[in-house]
Coordinates of C-alpha atoms in Angstrom, one line a residue:
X1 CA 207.5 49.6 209.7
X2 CA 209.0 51.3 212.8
X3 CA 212.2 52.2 210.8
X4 CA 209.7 54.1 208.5
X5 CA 208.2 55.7 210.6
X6 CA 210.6 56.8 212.4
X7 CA 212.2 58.0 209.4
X8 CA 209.1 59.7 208.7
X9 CA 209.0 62.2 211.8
X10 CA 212.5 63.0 211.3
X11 CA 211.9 64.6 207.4
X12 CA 208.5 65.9 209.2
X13 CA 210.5 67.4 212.0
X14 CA 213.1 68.7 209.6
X15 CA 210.2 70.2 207.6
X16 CA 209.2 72.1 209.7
X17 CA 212.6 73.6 211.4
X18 CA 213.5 74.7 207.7
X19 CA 209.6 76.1 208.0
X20 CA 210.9 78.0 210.9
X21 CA 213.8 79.0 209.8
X22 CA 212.3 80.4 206.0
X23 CA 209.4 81.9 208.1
X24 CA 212.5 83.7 209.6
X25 CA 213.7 85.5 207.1
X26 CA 213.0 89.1 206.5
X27 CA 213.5 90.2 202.6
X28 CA 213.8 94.0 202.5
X29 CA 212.3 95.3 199.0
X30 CA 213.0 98.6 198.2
X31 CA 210.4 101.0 196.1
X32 CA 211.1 104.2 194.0
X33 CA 209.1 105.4 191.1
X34 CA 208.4 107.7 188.7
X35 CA 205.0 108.6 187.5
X36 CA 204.6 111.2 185.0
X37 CA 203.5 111.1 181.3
X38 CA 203.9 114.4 179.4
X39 CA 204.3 116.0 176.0
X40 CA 207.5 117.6 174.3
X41 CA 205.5 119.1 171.8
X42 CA 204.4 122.1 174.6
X43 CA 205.7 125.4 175.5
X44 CA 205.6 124.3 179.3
X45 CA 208.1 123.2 181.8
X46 CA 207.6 121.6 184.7
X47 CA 209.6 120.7 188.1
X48 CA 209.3 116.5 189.3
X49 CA 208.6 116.7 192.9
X50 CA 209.4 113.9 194.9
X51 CA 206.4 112.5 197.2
X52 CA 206.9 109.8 199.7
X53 CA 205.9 107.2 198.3
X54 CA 202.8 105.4 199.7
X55 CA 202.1 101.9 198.9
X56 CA 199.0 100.4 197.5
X57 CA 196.1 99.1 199.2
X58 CA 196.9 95.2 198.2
X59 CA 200.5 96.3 200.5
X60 CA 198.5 97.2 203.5
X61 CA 200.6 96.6 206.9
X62 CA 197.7 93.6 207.5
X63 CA 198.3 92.3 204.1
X64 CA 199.8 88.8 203.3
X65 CA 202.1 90.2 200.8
X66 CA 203.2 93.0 203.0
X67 CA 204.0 90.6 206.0
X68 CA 205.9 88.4 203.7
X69 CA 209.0 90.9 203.3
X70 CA 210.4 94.7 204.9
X71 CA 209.5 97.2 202.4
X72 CA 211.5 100.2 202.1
X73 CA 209.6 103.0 199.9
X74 CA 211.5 105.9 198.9
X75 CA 210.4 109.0 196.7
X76 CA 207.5 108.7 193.9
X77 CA 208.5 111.5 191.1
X78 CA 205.3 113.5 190.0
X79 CA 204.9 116.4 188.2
X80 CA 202.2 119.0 188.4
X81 CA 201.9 121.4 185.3
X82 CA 202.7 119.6 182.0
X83 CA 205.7 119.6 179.3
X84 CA 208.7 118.6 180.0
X85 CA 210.3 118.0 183.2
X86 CA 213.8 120.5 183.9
X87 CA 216.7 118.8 184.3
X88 CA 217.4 120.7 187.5
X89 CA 214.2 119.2 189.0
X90 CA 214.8 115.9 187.7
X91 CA 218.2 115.6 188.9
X92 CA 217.3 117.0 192.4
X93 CA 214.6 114.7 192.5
X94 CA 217.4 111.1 192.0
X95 CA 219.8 112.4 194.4
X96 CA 217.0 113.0 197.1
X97 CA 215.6 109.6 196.1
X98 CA 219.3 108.0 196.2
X99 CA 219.8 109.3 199.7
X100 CA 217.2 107.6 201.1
X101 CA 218.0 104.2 199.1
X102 CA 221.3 104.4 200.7
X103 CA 220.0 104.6 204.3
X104 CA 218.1 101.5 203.8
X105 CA 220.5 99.1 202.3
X106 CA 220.7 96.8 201.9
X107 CA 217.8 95.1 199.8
X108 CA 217.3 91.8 198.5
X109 CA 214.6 93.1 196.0
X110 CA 213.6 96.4 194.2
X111 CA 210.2 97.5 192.9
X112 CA 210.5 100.3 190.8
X113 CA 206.6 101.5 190.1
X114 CA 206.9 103.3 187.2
X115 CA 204.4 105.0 184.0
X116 CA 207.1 104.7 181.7
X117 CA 206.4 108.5 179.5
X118 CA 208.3 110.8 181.6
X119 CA 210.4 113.5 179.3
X120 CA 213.2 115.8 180.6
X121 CA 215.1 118.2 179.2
X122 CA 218.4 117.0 177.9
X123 CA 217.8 113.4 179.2
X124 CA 216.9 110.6 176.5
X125 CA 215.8 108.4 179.1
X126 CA 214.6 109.6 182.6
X127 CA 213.3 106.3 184.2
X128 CA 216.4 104.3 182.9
X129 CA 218.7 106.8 183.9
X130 CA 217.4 106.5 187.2
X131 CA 217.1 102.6 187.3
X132 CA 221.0 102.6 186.1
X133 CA 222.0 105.0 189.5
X134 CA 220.1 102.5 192.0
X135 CA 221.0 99.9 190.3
X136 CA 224.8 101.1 190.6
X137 CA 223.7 101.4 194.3
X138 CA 221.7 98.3 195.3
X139 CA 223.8 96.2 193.0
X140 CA 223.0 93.8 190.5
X141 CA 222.5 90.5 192.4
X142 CA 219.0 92.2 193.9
X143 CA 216.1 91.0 191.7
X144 CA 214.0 93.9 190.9
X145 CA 210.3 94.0 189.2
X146 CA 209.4 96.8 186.6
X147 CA 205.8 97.7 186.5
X148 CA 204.8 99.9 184.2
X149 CA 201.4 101.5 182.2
X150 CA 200.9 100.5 178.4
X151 CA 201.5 103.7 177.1
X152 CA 205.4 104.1 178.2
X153 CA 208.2 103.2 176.9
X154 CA 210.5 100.1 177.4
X155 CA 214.4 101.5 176.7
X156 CA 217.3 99.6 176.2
X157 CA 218.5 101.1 179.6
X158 CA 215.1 100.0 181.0
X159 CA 214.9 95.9 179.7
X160 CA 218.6 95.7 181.0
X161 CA 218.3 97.0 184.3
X162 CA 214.9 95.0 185.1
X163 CA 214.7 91.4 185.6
X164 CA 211.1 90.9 185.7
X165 CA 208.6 93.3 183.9
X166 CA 204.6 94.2 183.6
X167 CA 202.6 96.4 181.7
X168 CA 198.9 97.0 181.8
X169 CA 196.5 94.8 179.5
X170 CA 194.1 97.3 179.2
X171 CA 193.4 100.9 177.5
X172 CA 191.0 102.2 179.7
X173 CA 193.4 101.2 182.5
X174 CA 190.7 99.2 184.4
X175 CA 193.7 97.0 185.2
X176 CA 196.1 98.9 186.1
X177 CA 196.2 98.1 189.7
X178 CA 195.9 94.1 188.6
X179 CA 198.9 95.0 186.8
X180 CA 200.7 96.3 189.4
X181 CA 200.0 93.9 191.9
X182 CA 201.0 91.3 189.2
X183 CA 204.4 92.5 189.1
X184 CA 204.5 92.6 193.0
X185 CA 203.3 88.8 193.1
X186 CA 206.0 88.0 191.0
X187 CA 208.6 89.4 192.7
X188 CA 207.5 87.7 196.0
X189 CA 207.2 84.6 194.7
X190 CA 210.9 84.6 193.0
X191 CA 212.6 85.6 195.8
X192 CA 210.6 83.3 198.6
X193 CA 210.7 80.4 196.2
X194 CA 214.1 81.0 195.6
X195 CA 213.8 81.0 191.9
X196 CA 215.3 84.0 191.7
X197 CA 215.5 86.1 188.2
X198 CA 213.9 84.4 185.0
X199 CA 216.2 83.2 182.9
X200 CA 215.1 85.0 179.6
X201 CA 213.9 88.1 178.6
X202 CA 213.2 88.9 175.0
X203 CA 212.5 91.8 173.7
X204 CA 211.1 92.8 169.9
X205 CA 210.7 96.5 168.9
X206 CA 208.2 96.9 166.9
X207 CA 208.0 100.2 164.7
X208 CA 205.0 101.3 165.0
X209 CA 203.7 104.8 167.3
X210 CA 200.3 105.5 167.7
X211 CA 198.2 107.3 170.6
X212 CA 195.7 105.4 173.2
X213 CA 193.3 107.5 171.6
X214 CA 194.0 104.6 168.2
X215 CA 194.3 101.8 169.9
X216 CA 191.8 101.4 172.5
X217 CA 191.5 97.4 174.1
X218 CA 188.0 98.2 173.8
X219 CA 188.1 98.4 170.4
X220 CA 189.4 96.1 167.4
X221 CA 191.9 95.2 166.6
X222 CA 193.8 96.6 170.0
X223 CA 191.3 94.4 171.8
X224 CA 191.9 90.6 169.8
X225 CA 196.1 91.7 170.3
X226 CA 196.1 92.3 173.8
X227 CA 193.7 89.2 174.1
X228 CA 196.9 87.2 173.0
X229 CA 198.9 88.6 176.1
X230 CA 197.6 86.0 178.7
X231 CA 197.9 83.3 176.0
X232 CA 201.7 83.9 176.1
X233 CA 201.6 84.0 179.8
X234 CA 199.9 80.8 180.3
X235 CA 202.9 78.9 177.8
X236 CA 204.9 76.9 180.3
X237 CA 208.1 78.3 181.3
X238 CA 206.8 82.1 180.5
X239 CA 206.1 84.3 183.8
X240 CA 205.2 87.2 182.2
X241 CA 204.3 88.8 179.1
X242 CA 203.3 92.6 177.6
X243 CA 202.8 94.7 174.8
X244 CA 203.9 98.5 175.5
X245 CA 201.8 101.0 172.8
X246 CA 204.6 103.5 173.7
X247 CA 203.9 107.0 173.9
X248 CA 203.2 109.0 170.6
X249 CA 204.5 112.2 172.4
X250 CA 207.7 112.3 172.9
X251 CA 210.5 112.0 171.2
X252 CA 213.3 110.2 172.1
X253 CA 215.1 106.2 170.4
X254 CA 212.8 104.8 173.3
X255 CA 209.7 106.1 171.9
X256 CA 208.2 102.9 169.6
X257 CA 206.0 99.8 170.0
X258 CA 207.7 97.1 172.3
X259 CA 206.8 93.0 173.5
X260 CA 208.8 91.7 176.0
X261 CA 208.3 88.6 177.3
X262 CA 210.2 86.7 180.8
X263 CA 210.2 83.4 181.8
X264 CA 212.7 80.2 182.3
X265 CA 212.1 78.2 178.9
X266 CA 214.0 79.7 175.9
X267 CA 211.7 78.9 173.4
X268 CA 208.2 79.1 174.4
X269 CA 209.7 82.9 175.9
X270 CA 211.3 83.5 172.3
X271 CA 208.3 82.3 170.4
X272 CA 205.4 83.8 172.8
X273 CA 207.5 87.6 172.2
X274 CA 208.0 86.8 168.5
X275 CA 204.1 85.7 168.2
X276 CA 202.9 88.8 169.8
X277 CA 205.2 91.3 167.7
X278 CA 204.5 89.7 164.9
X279 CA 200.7 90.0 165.1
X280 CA 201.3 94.2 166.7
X281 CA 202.9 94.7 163.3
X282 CA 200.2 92.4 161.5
X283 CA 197.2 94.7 162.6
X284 CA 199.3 98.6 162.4
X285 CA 196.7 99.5 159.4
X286 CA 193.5 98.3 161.4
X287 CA 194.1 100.8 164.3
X288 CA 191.6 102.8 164.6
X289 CA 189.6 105.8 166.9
X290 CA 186.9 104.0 169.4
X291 CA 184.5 106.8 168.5
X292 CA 183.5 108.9 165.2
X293 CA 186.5 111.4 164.9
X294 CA 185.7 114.9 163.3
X295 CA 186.6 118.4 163.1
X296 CA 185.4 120.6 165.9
X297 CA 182.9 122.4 164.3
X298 CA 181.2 119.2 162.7
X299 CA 181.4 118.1 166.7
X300 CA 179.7 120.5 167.6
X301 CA 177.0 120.8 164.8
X302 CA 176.4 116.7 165.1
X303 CA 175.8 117.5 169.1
X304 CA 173.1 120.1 168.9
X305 CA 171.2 118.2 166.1
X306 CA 171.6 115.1 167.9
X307 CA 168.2 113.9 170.6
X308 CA 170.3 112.0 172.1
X309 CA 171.2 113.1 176.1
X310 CA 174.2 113.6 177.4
X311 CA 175.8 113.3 174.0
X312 CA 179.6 113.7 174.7
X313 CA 182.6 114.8 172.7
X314 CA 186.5 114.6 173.3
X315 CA 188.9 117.1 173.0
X316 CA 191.6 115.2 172.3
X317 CA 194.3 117.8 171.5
X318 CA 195.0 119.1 175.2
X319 CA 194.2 115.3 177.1
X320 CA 196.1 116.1 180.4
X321 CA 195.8 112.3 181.0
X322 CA 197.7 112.0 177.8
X323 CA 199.9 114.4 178.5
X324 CA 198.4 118.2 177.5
X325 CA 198.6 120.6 179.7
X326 CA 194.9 121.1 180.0
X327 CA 195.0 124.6 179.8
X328 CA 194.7 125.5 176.1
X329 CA 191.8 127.6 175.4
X330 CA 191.5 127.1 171.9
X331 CA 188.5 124.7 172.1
X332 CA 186.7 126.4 174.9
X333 CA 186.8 129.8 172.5
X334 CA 185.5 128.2 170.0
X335 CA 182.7 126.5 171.8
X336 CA 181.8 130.4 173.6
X337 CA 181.2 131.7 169.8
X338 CA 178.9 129.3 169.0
X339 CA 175.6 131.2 168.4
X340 CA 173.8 127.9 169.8
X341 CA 174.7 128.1 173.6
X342 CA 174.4 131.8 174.1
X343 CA 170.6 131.9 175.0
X344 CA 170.5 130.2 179.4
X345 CA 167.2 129.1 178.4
X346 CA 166.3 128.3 175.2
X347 CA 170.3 126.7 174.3
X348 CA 171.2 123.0 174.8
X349 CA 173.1 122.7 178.1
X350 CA 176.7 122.3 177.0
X351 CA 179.0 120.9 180.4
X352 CA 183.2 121.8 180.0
X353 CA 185.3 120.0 181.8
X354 CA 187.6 121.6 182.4
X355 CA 189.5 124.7 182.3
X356 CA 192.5 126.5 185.3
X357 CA 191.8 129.7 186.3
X358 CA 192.2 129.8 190.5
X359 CA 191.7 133.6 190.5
X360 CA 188.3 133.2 189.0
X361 CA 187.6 130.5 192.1
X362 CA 188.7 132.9 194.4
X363 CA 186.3 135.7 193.1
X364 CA 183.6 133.4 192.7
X365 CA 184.2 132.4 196.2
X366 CA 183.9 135.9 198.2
X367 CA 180.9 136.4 195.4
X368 CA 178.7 134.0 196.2
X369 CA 176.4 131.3 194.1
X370 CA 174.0 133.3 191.9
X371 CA 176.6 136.6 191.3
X372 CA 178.2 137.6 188.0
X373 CA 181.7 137.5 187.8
X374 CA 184.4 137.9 185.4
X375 CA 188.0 136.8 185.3
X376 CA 190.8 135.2 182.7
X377 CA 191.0 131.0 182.3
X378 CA 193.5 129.1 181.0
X379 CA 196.3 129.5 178.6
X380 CA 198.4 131.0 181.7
X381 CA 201.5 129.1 180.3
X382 CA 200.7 126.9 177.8
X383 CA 199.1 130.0 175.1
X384 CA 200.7 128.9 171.9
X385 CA 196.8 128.0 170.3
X386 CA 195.2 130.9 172.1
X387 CA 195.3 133.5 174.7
X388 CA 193.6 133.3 178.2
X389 CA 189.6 133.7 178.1
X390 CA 187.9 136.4 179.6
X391 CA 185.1 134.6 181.2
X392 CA 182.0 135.7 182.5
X393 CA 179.0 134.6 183.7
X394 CA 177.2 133.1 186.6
X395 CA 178.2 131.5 189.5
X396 CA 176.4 127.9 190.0
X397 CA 178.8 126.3 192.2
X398 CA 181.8 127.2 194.2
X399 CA 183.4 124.5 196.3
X400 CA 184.5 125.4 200.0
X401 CA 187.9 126.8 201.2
X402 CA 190.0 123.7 200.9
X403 CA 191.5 124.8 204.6
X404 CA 187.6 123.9 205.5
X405 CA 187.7 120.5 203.8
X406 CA 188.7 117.4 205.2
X407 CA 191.4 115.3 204.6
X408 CA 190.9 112.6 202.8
X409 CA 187.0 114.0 202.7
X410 CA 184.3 115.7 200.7
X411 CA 183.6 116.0 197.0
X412 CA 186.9 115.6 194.7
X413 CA 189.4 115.1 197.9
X414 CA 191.1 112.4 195.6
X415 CA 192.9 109.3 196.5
X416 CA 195.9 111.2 197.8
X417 CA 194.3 114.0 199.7
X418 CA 193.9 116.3 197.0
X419 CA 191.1 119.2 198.2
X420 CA 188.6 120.1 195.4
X421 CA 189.1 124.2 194.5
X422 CA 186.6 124.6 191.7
X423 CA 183.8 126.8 190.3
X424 CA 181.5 126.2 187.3
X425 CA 180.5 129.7 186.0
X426 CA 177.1 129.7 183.5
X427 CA 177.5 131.4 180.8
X428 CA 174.4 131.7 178.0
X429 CA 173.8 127.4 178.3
X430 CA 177.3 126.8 179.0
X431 CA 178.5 125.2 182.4
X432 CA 182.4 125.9 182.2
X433 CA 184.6 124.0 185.3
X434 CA 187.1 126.2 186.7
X435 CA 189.6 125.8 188.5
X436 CA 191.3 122.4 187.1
X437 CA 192.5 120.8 184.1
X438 CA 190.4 117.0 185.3
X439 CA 188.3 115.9 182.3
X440 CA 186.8 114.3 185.7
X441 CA 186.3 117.3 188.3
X442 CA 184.6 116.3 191.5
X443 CA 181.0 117.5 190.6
X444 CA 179.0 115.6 193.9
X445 CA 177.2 118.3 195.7
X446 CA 177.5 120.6 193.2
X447 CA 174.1 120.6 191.6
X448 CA 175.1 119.9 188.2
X449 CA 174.5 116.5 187.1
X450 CA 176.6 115.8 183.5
X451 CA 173.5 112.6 182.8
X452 CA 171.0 115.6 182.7
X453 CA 173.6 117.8 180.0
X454 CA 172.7 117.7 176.5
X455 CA 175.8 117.7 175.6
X456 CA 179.1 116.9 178.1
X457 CA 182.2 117.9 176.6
X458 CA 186.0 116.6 178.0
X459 CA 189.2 117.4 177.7
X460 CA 189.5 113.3 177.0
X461 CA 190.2 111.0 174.1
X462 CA 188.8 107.6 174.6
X463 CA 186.1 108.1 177.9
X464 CA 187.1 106.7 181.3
X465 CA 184.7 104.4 182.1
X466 CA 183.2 107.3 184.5
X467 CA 182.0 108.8 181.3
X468 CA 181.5 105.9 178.9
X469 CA 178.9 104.2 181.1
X470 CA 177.1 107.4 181.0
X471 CA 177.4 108.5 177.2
X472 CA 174.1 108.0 174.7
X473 CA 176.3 109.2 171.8
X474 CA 180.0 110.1 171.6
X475 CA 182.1 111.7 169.4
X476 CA 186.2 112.6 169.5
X477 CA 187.2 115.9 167.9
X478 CA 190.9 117.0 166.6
X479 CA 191.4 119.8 168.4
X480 CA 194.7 121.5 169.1
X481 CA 196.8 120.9 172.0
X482 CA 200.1 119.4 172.9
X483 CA 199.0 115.8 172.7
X484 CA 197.3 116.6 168.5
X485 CA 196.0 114.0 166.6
X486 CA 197.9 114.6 163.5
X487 CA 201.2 112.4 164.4
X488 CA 202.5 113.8 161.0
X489 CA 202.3 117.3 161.7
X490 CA 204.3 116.8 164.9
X491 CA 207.9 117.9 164.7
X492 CA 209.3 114.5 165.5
X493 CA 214.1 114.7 165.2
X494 CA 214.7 112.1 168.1
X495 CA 212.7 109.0 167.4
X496 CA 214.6 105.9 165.0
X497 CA 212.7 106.3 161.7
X498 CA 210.9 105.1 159.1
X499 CA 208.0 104.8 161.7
X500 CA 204.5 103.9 161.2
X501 CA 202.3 105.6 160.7
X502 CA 204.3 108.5 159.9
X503 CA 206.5 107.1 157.4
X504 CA 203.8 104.8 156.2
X505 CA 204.3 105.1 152.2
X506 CA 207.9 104.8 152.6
X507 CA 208.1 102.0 154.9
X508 CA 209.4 98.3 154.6
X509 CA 208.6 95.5 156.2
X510 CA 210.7 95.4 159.8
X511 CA 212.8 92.6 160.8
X512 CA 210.8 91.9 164.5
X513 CA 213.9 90.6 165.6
X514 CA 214.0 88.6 169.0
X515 CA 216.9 89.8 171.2
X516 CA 217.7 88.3 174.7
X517 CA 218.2 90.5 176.9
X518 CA 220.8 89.5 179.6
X519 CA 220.2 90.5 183.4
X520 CA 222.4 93.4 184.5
X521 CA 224.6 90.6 186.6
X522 CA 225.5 88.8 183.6
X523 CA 225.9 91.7 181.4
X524 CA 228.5 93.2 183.6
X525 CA 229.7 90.2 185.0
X526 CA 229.1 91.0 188.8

């Protein structure tokens, strides 16, 4: 009995020196990023700027998971017009990011916190690109976590260079910061557990490349697929699982449906990424709008005859959350012909959201709510559908010199400081936001409340939940823009065809073929 217990408080005592000595350890993590998601089919261009990167809320210096390593953030890239990114930018943007990589070496773990759609001129593959230059810095024995939104795209490049990897299980992204942090877990718990990289990752492309607007996880059959994702998860030996939409607008080998699955057991990894490609493919003709989808025109006519309050309709073509550059005046032109809205009192109140146009702010500033005032909106770059609109009207709302706002403060200050810098001008019935291309402008204090509009109309496809909460009726209109409807139309030369639903008469049945994907150390060997 004495011999056990003696025996006993020496494995306790040794417990609790290698306690000591793991609670010891510092791992350093390193962060970079890219966040951008924007259209080819545009006239624009549009530099990456790279903003320190902040971490999230969950990685707060009190946090659990932040005291558990040293984390190193580097550069986040974002873009502020839309189209394309220049290469010039872009390639500024790695080097500046590299620099400060090197300074903190080294790292025993890498976060890149990524979107996924980013497009650059002359560069197939912007966020693999990059991963391949820190990996060729930070080596290939650092684990690294890929966390990425739904609607990018998982490259060859991408899948190689990441050894675990997350995408968002829901379009709205209500989960995107779940998502995130789910990646961030994982990483944390690998490398303090000392599991280190999952030994498989499969990955099935699967042919098919339609918008969020068609394939909404609030909707069938988008919402029974991505249903199956945490299925997968939970198989033992599987630590993660997603199914990437891709993004519709660009145009490059990457750009397609892709499931990737990671875990330790071969087949239950194999079969989980095979199940969920299998049924992606299974449901491609059952993809559908969330909402009634029409012409403009029969939009607008189902709007003014509808009793329903605020009855809301998307313009999808120029979605700058999809991508437009939220400056085509096409729809807006059309909307200020309408013989409906040009009477301020007898017309159905008719809300925009929203058009650029800073001069106008800046005259509707020194003119005071209650002037008239004119000035041109949109279309500043981005005038391939229609030129600038001379707008006129009313002043209802101007906010205040952002040099008199806050940080961090007042209506629309955003969650990274951003200062609000509109106007909404009345013109006839209409309310017309100026000043920003937000589908959600910062309207508090402004005295225009969108849930006392007849009609609300955003530049939008499926509504953020902001918006669907407050809808009575709802209807999505193909409008143009850089982010159109029409996937055939679009003049698609980089992308691996036959693709569905473009090619969808011509198409045969795709393989859905599982392939392992081996970790960058075994690939090259060290």
């Amino acid at each position: 009995m004495k011999k056990y217990i003696l025996f006993l408080g020496i494995v306790l005592m040794a417990a609790s020196l290698c306690s000591s000595v793991t609670a010891q350890k510092r791992y350093r993590i390193g962060v970079a990023g890219i966040q951008i998601e924007n259209s080819v089919f545009m006239p624009n261009r549009q530099p990456i700027t790279g903003s320190p990167l902040m971490l999230p809320d969950y990685l707060a210096p009190d946090s659990p998971m932040y005291k558990a390593a040293d984390w190193f953030p580097s550069l986040m890239g974002r873009g502020g017009g839309r189209g394309p990114v220049t290469r010039e930018s872009y390639e500024k943007f790695v080097a500046d990011a590299l620099e400060i990589i090197k300074k903190n070496m080294p790292y025993d773990a890498f976060w890149f916190y990524n979107h996924g759609a980013c497009s650059v001129d002359g560069i197939d593959d912007p966020e693999g690109m990059f991963m391949e230059k820190v990996r060729a810095i930070i080596g290939n024995d650092c684990l690294v976590s890929t966390t990425m939104d739904l609607h990018g795209n998982v490259s060859d490049r991408v899948a190689l260079y990441s050894d675990i990897i997350t995408t968002f299980r829901k379009a709205p992204h209500d989960d995107s910061r779940e998502s995130h942090r789910r990646g961030v877990v994982n990483l944390l718990d690998r490398l303090t557990s000392g599991k280190g990289r999952p030994a498989y990752k499969a990955f099935v492309a699967v042919p098919v490349l339609v918008s969020g607007e068609w394939s909404s996880t609030r909707a069938e059959p988008a919402k029974s697929l991505y249903a199956l994702v945490p299925e997968v998860e939970a198989l033992p030996g599987v630590l993660d699982a997603g199914i990437w939409i891709g993004y519709v607008w660009g145009d490059n080998r990457r750009n397609q449906g892709v499931v990737m699955v990671v875990g330790d057991d071969k087949e239950q990894v194999g079969s989980g990424a095979k199940k969920l490609a299998q049924k992606f493919w299974d449901v491609r003709d059952e993809f559908t709008l969330e909402a009634p989808g029409y012409d403009l025109e029969k939009c607008l006519d189902l709007a003014v005859a509808s009793k329903k309050k605020p009855f809301f309709i998307s313009d999808m073509g120029d979605n700058p959350g999809g991508g437009g550059s939220g400056e085509v005046t096409w729809t807006l032109a059309r909307v200020l012909k309408r013989p409906e809205f040009k009477d301020a009192k007898k017309g159905k109140s008719l809300l925009y959201c929203s058009i650029p146009g800073t001069e106008l702010v800046e005259t509707a500033r020194k003119a005071g709510v209650g002037a008239q005032v004119e000035g041109y909106v949109g279309a500043m770059t981005d005038n391939s559908y229609e030129p600038p609109i001379l707008l006129s009207g009313t002043v209802v709302y101007v906010s205040p010199p952002p040099a008199q706002q806050p940080q961090g403060a007042g209506p629309g200050a955003g969650m990274r400081g951003r200062f609000s810098n509109i106007a909404i001008i009345k013109t006839g019935s209409i309310y017309v936001v100026v000043g920003t291309s937000s589908p959600t402008p910062p309207l508090d204090g402004s005295g225009v409340d969108p849930s006392k509009m007849d009609i609300v109309m955003v530049k939008q496809g499926y509504l953020v939940n902001q918006w669907y909460n407050m809808k009575a009726d709802w209807v999505m209109a193909f409008t143009r823009g850089g982010v159109d409807q029409d996937f055939k139309s679009l003049p698609y030369k980089g992308i691996i065809r036959p693709m569905y639903p473009i090619d969808k008469e011509t198409m045969p049945t795709p393989e859905l073929n599982v392939i392992f994907v081996p970790s960058a150390k075994h690939f090259y060997g060290r």
